[in-house]
């Protein structure tokens, strides 16, 4: 098992690089809060033939941010190989290392590998006063703009002086951990109070999860699963706590975020529609016009900061 004590953070990076057949890789060790450290490894290698990578079991998660188009196939626990899939530049994968992981790669490979111990999410929950998470949702080949931006911010830091880098890294590590927790985190089973209402922390957690995942047009079933409730308990508890149904709160939050982006950014209407969770620009324009009495472009021209 890869150990994740503070004194062994660099050993984690070396172990990951070795699994990819790389003798020396650029690495960063980040301690966002107290004891737990996450490791970032810049993997860059060209494989002449097929190379199998087997990562050992660990109480940790692995995020891979691809820095160029990569072809590889997953290797299951029983040794079976899945079909080869192309992971586009800028996409990312998120997996648990509870049972280890295996892939087969060939050709040019470049990515940032983030090794994140589960204990970091416990520290994060305690620090923020939020319910702890017990797992992160597995995803492969998705476009996560926040992770992509964090990766872009980290790349220059491999070559920065230690005193500059060490000042910036904890903030970036905390931002990454919080984002992964809110967007992909799974909470233990939650229970409503005797009044049938959500607690303050439960309400905060649900709203934070919705806000973080808004661009994905998230379904109520997914919100309930991620936050540890049944759909029925989520809907009834949320209504009693806020006076709004989950759908009503999401609709109001969509409008609030859209107005903020229209008035303070130069993003296109299409990008704002996507970021605010609408299926397409047409749905956004129609919904916004009904709610505000003017289409987004016209409203923006009158309210631009």
Coordinates of C-alpha atoms in Angstrom, one line a residue:
X1 CA 0.0 0.0 0.0
X2 CA 1.2 3.5 -0.8
X3 CA 1.7 5.3 2.6
X4 CA 0.6 8.9 2.8
X5 CA 2.3 10.2 6.0
X6 CA 3.8 13.7 5.7
X7 CA 7.4 12.5 5.5
X8 CA 6.5 10.1 2.7
X9 CA 4.7 12.4 0.3
X10 CA 7.5 12.4 -2.2
X11 CA 7.7 8.6 -2.0
X12 CA 4.1 8.5 -3.2
X13 CA 5.0 10.5 -6.3
X14 CA 8.0 8.3 -7.0
X15 CA 5.8 5.2 -6.6
X16 CA 3.3 6.6 -9.1
X17 CA 6.0 7.6 -11.6
X18 CA 7.6 4.1 -11.3
X19 CA 4.2 2.5 -12.0
X20 CA 4.2 4.4 -15.3
X21 CA 7.8 3.3 -16.1
X22 CA 9.2 6.7 -15.5
X23 CA 12.5 7.0 -13.5
X24 CA 12.3 10.6 -12.6
X25 CA 9.2 12.8 -12.8
X26 CA 8.5 16.4 -11.6
X27 CA 6.5 16.3 -8.4
X28 CA 4.8 18.6 -6.0
X29 CA 3.7 17.8 -2.4
X30 CA 0.9 19.9 -1.0
X31 CA -0.5 20.1 2.6
X32 CA -3.7 22.1 2.3
X33 CA -4.8 21.9 6.0
X34 CA -3.1 19.9 8.7
X35 CA -1.4 16.5 8.3
X36 CA -2.6 15.0 5.1
X37 CA -0.7 15.7 1.9
X38 CA -1.7 15.4 -1.7
X39 CA 0.9 14.6 -4.3
X40 CA 1.0 15.9 -7.9
X41 CA 3.1 14.1 -10.5
X42 CA 3.8 15.4 -14.0
X43 CA 3.9 12.2 -16.1
X44 CA 5.5 12.6 -19.5
X45 CA 6.7 9.6 -21.5
X46 CA 6.6 8.0 -24.9
X47 CA 6.0 4.2 -25.0
X48 CA 7.3 2.2 -28.0
X49 CA 4.8 -0.6 -27.4
X50 CA 2.1 -1.5 -25.0
X51 CA 2.8 -0.7 -21.3
X52 CA 0.7 -2.0 -18.4
X53 CA 0.3 0.3 -15.4
X54 CA -0.8 -1.2 -12.1
X55 CA -1.4 1.1 -9.1
X56 CA -1.5 -0.6 -5.7
X57 CA -4.4 -0.6 -3.3
X58 CA -4.6 2.5 -1.2
X59 CA -7.0 4.5 1.0
X60 CA -6.8 7.4 -1.6
X61 CA -8.2 8.7 -4.8
X62 CA -6.4 9.4 -8.1
X63 CA -7.2 12.2 -10.5
X64 CA -5.7 12.2 -13.9
X65 CA -5.7 15.4 -16.0
X66 CA -4.7 14.7 -19.5
X67 CA -2.4 17.3 -21.1
X68 CA -2.7 15.8 -24.6
X69 CA -5.0 13.3 -26.3
X70 CA -4.3 9.9 -24.8
X71 CA -5.4 6.4 -25.8
X72 CA -5.6 3.7 -23.2
X73 CA -7.7 0.9 -21.9
X74 CA -8.7 0.0 -18.4
X75 CA -7.6 -3.4 -17.0
X76 CA -10.2 -4.9 -14.6
X77 CA -9.4 -6.7 -11.4
X78 CA -9.8 -10.1 -13.1
X79 CA -7.2 -9.0 -15.8
X80 CA -9.8 -8.5 -18.5
X81 CA -9.0 -5.5 -20.8
X82 CA -11.7 -3.0 -21.7
X83 CA -12.0 -1.4 -25.1
X84 CA -9.4 1.3 -25.9
X85 CA -10.7 4.8 -25.4
X86 CA -9.4 8.2 -26.4
X87 CA -9.2 10.7 -23.5
X88 CA -9.1 14.2 -25.0
X89 CA -6.6 16.8 -23.9
X90 CA -8.0 18.7 -20.9
X91 CA -10.3 15.9 -19.8
X92 CA -9.9 14.1 -16.5
X93 CA -10.5 10.8 -14.8
X94 CA -11.3 10.2 -11.1
X95 CA -11.0 6.8 -9.5
X96 CA -10.7 5.3 -6.0
X97 CA -7.6 3.3 -5.3
X98 CA -9.4 1.1 -2.8
X99 CA -8.9 -1.9 -5.0
X100 CA -5.9 -0.5 -7.0
X101 CA -6.2 0.3 -10.7
X102 CA -4.8 -0.9 -13.9
X103 CA -4.5 0.5 -17.4
X104 CA -2.7 -0.3 -20.7
X105 CA -1.2 2.6 -22.6
X106 CA 0.9 3.1 -25.8
X107 CA 2.4 6.0 -27.6
X108 CA 2.8 9.5 -26.2
X109 CA 1.4 10.0 -22.7
X110 CA 1.4 13.2 -20.7
X111 CA -0.8 14.0 -17.7
X112 CA -0.9 15.4 -14.2
X113 CA -1.6 12.7 -11.6
X114 CA -3.1 13.9 -8.3
X115 CA -2.9 11.4 -5.5
X116 CA -5.4 12.5 -2.7
X117 CA -5.6 10.5 0.5
X118 CA -9.1 10.0 2.0
X119 CA -7.9 11.6 5.3
X120 CA -7.7 14.9 3.5
X121 CA -11.5 14.9 3.0
X122 CA -12.0 14.2 6.7
X123 CA -9.8 17.2 7.6
X124 CA -11.8 19.3 5.1
X125 CA -15.1 18.3 6.5
X126 CA -14.0 19.1 10.1
X127 CA -12.5 22.5 9.0
X128 CA -15.6 23.5 7.1
X129 CA -18.1 22.1 9.6
X130 CA -19.7 20.0 6.8
X131 CA -20.8 16.4 6.7
X132 CA -17.9 14.1 5.9
X133 CA -17.9 12.2 2.6
X134 CA -17.2 8.5 2.4
X135 CA -16.5 8.2 -1.3
X136 CA -16.1 10.1 -4.6
X137 CA -18.0 9.3 -7.7
X138 CA -15.9 7.5 -10.3
X139 CA -15.7 9.4 -13.7
X140 CA -13.7 8.9 -16.8
X141 CA -12.9 11.3 -19.6
X142 CA -15.1 14.2 -18.4
X143 CA -14.5 17.9 -19.0
X144 CA -14.1 19.6 -15.6
X145 CA -13.2 23.2 -16.1
X146 CA -12.2 23.7 -12.4
X147 CA -9.7 20.8 -12.4
X148 CA -8.4 21.9 -15.8
X149 CA -7.8 25.4 -14.6
X150 CA -6.1 24.1 -11.4
X151 CA -3.8 22.0 -13.5
X152 CA -2.9 25.0 -15.6
X153 CA -2.1 27.0 -12.5
X154 CA 0.1 24.2 -11.2
X155 CA 2.2 23.6 -14.3
X156 CA 4.5 26.7 -13.8
X157 CA 5.0 25.9 -10.2
X158 CA 7.2 22.9 -10.9
X159 CA 9.9 25.4 -11.8
X160 CA 9.2 28.1 -9.2
X161 CA 11.5 28.9 -6.2
X162 CA 10.5 27.0 -3.1
X163 CA 9.6 30.1 -1.1
X164 CA 7.2 31.3 -3.8
X165 CA 5.7 27.9 -4.6
X166 CA 5.2 26.9 -0.9
X167 CA 3.1 30.0 -0.3
X168 CA 0.7 29.3 -3.2
X169 CA 0.4 25.5 -3.1
X170 CA -1.8 25.2 0.0
X171 CA -4.4 27.5 -1.4
X172 CA -4.5 25.6 -4.7
X173 CA -4.6 22.2 -2.9
X174 CA -7.5 23.4 -0.7
X175 CA -9.4 24.6 -3.8
X176 CA -9.0 21.3 -5.5
X177 CA -10.0 19.3 -2.5
X178 CA -13.1 21.4 -1.8
X179 CA -14.2 21.2 -5.5
X180 CA -13.8 17.4 -5.6
X181 CA -15.7 17.0 -2.3
X182 CA -18.6 19.2 -3.4
X183 CA -18.9 18.0 -7.0
X184 CA -18.2 14.3 -6.6
X185 CA -18.5 13.6 -2.9
X186 CA -20.8 10.9 -1.5
X187 CA -22.1 11.5 2.1
X188 CA -23.0 8.8 4.6
X189 CA -26.7 8.2 5.1
X190 CA -28.3 11.4 6.5
X191 CA -31.4 11.6 8.7
X192 CA -33.9 14.4 9.2
X193 CA -34.5 15.9 12.6
X194 CA -37.6 15.2 14.6
X195 CA -39.3 18.2 12.9
X196 CA -38.7 16.8 9.5
X197 CA -36.4 19.7 8.6
X198 CA -32.9 19.7 7.3
X199 CA -30.3 20.8 9.8
X200 CA -28.4 24.0 8.9
X201 CA -25.3 22.0 7.9
X202 CA -27.4 19.6 5.8
X203 CA -29.1 22.5 4.0
X204 CA -25.7 24.1 3.4
X205 CA -24.2 20.9 2.0
X206 CA -27.1 20.4 -0.4
X207 CA -27.0 23.9 -1.7
X208 CA -23.2 23.8 -2.1
X209 CA -23.5 20.5 -4.1
X210 CA -26.1 22.0 -6.4
X211 CA -24.1 25.1 -6.9
X212 CA -21.0 23.2 -7.8
X213 CA -22.8 20.8 -10.1
X214 CA -25.2 23.3 -11.7
X215 CA -23.6 23.1 -15.2
X216 CA -24.4 19.4 -15.3
X217 CA -28.2 19.8 -15.3
X218 CA -28.2 17.7 -12.2
X219 CA -31.2 15.5 -11.4
X220 CA -32.8 15.5 -7.9
X221 CA -32.0 11.7 -7.7
X222 CA -28.3 12.5 -8.1
X223 CA -28.5 15.3 -5.4
X224 CA -30.2 12.9 -3.0
X225 CA -27.6 10.1 -3.6
X226 CA -24.6 12.4 -3.2
X227 CA -26.0 14.0 0.0
X228 CA -27.1 10.8 1.7
X229 CA -30.9 11.2 1.5
X230 CA -33.7 9.4 -0.2
X231 CA -35.4 11.5 -2.8
X232 CA -38.6 11.8 -0.6
X233 CA -36.6 12.9 2.5
X234 CA -34.6 15.4 0.5
X235 CA -37.6 17.0 -1.1
X236 CA -39.7 17.2 2.1
X237 CA -36.8 18.3 4.3
X238 CA -35.7 20.9 1.9
X239 CA -39.2 22.4 1.5
X240 CA -39.6 22.6 5.3
X241 CA -36.2 24.2 5.8
X242 CA -36.3 26.8 3.0
X243 CA -40.0 27.2 2.0
X244 CA -39.1 26.3 -1.6
X245 CA -39.0 23.0 -3.4
X246 CA -35.6 21.8 -4.6
X247 CA -36.6 22.6 -8.2
X248 CA -37.8 26.1 -7.3
X249 CA -34.5 26.8 -5.4
X250 CA -32.5 25.6 -8.4
X251 CA -34.5 27.8 -10.8
X252 CA -34.0 30.8 -8.6
X253 CA -30.3 30.1 -8.2
X254 CA -29.9 29.7 -12.0
X255 CA -31.4 33.1 -12.5
X256 CA -29.1 34.6 -9.8
X257 CA -26.0 33.1 -11.3
X258 CA -27.0 34.1 -14.9
X259 CA -27.6 37.7 -13.9
X260 CA -24.2 37.8 -12.1
X261 CA -22.4 36.4 -15.1
X262 CA -24.2 38.7 -17.6
X263 CA -23.5 41.8 -15.6
X264 CA -19.9 41.1 -14.5
X265 CA -18.3 38.9 -17.2
X266 CA -17.8 38.9 -20.9
X267 CA -18.8 35.3 -21.4
X268 CA -21.0 34.5 -24.4
X269 CA -24.7 33.8 -23.9
X270 CA -24.0 30.2 -24.9
X271 CA -21.3 29.7 -22.3
X272 CA -23.5 31.3 -19.6
X273 CA -26.4 29.0 -20.5
X274 CA -24.1 26.0 -20.1
X275 CA -22.6 27.2 -16.8
X276 CA -26.1 27.8 -15.4
X277 CA -27.4 24.4 -16.2
X278 CA -29.6 25.0 -19.2
X279 CA -29.9 22.4 -22.0
X280 CA -29.0 25.0 -24.6
X281 CA -29.0 28.7 -25.4
X282 CA -32.6 28.7 -26.6
X283 CA -33.9 27.3 -23.3
X284 CA -31.9 29.8 -21.4
X285 CA -33.1 32.8 -23.5
X286 CA -36.8 31.7 -23.2
X287 CA -36.5 31.0 -19.4
X288 CA -34.6 34.3 -18.7
X289 CA -37.0 36.3 -20.8
X290 CA -40.1 34.9 -19.0
X291 CA -38.5 35.6 -15.6
X292 CA -36.9 39.0 -16.2
X293 CA -39.1 40.5 -19.0
X294 CA -36.1 40.9 -21.4
X295 CA -33.8 38.6 -23.2
X296 CA -30.3 38.1 -21.8
X297 CA -28.5 40.3 -24.3
X298 CA -30.9 43.2 -23.7
X299 CA -30.8 42.8 -19.9
X300 CA -27.0 42.7 -20.0
X301 CA -26.8 46.0 -22.0
X302 CA -28.8 47.7 -19.3
X303 CA -27.1 46.2 -16.3
X304 CA -23.4 45.8 -17.2
X305 CA -21.1 46.7 -14.4

